[in-house]
Short mmCIF file of C-alpha atoms and ligand atoms in Angstrom, two decimals:
data_model
loop_
_atom_site.label_atom_id
_atom_site.label_comp_id
_atom_site.label_asym_id
_atom_site.label_seq_id
_atom_site.Cartn_x
_atom_site.Cartn_y
_atom_site.Cartn_z
CA UNK A 37 88.69 71.42 109.57
CA UNK A 38 86.80 74.14 107.79
CA UNK A 39 88.43 77.45 107.08
CA UNK A 40 86.49 80.55 107.88
CA UNK A 41 86.15 82.71 104.85
CA UNK A 42 87.04 86.25 105.53
CA UNK A 43 84.83 88.93 104.15
CA UNK A 44 86.37 92.31 103.86
CA UNK A 45 84.28 95.43 103.55
CA UNK A 46 86.40 97.01 100.86
CA UNK A 47 84.84 98.93 98.01
CA UNK A 48 83.73 95.92 96.01
CA UNK A 49 80.86 97.82 94.47
CA UNK A 50 80.73 101.04 92.52
CA UNK A 51 78.13 102.29 95.02
CA UNK A 52 80.65 101.96 97.84
CA UNK A 53 83.20 103.75 95.74
CA UNK A 54 80.74 106.54 94.87
CA UNK A 55 79.90 106.99 98.54
CA UNK A 56 83.57 107.41 99.42
CA UNK A 57 83.96 110.03 96.68
CA UNK A 58 80.97 111.94 98.05
CA UNK A 59 82.33 111.83 101.59
CA UNK A 60 85.73 113.04 100.44
CA UNK A 61 84.16 115.91 98.54
CA UNK A 62 82.07 116.84 101.57
CA UNK A 63 78.80 116.25 99.71
CA UNK A 64 77.51 113.77 102.26
CA UNK A 65 78.38 113.02 105.83
CA UNK A 66 77.96 110.09 108.14
CA UNK A 67 75.90 110.54 111.29
CA UNK A 68 78.31 109.88 114.15
CA UNK A 69 75.58 108.42 116.32
CA UNK A 70 73.63 106.27 113.89
CA UNK A 71 75.92 105.73 110.92
CA UNK A 72 73.41 106.90 108.32
CA UNK A 73 74.58 108.99 105.43
CA UNK A 74 73.04 112.43 105.08
CA UNK A 75 73.13 114.76 102.11
CA UNK A 76 74.71 118.08 103.05
CA UNK A 77 72.82 119.83 100.25
CA UNK A 78 75.98 121.58 99.12
CA UNK A 79 75.89 122.02 95.32
CA UNK A 80 79.59 122.86 95.18
CA UNK A 81 80.54 119.71 97.06
CA UNK A 82 78.30 117.67 94.72
CA UNK A 83 79.99 119.24 91.73
CA UNK A 84 83.41 118.43 93.18
CA UNK A 85 82.36 114.81 93.66
CA UNK A 86 81.04 114.55 90.09
CA UNK A 87 84.21 116.13 88.68
CA UNK A 88 86.34 113.72 90.72
CA UNK A 89 84.25 110.75 89.55
CA UNK A 90 84.63 111.77 85.91
CA UNK A 91 88.34 112.44 86.22
CA UNK A 92 89.25 109.42 88.29
CA UNK A 93 86.73 106.58 87.91
CA UNK A 94 87.37 103.11 89.37
CA UNK A 95 89.65 100.99 87.22
CA UNK A 96 86.78 98.74 86.10
CA UNK A 97 84.28 101.48 85.23
CA UNK A 98 83.97 104.19 82.61
CA UNK A 99 83.75 107.86 83.56
CA UNK A 100 80.06 107.87 82.59
CA UNK A 101 79.35 104.90 84.80
CA UNK A 102 81.24 106.47 87.70
CA UNK A 103 79.28 109.74 87.39
CA UNK A 104 76.01 107.82 87.16
CA UNK A 105 76.89 105.88 90.31
CA UNK A 106 77.61 109.10 92.21
CA UNK A 107 74.23 110.51 91.09
CA UNK A 108 72.49 107.29 92.09
CA UNK A 109 73.98 107.40 95.57
CA UNK A 110 72.96 111.05 95.94
CA UNK A 111 69.40 110.09 94.94
CA UNK A 112 69.17 107.46 97.65
CA UNK A 113 70.49 109.63 100.49
CA UNK A 114 68.19 111.91 102.46
CA UNK A 115 68.96 115.40 103.73
CA UNK A 116 69.13 114.27 107.33
CA UNK A 117 69.86 111.15 109.32
CA UNK A 118 66.50 109.34 109.62
CA UNK A 119 67.14 108.54 113.27
CA UNK A 120 68.27 111.94 114.48
CA UNK A 121 65.64 114.26 115.94
CA UNK A 122 64.86 116.94 113.35
CA UNK A 123 65.46 119.83 115.73
CA UNK A 124 68.96 119.02 116.89
CA UNK A 125 72.01 119.44 114.73
ZN1 ZN B 298 71.70 110.21 113.45
#
């Protein structure tokens, strides 16, 4: 009998970790309807996320790598949810 291997969506990647830091800082938000991440275009929230990344990087990454990952995630996220109509909030 074969055992099913369980796959857990924990933060196995630094990208997942960076995304959680950005959400906590309020720099990005998740669209409740579609699940896409959207950049809130808040420079203070971005700064908070970068400070947090530098101060408290994942155990297997340097502060530089953590900051770079947060910047990378910011680069890949648009200002709005791609599926939401542009007019509505
Ligand atoms: Zn949406």
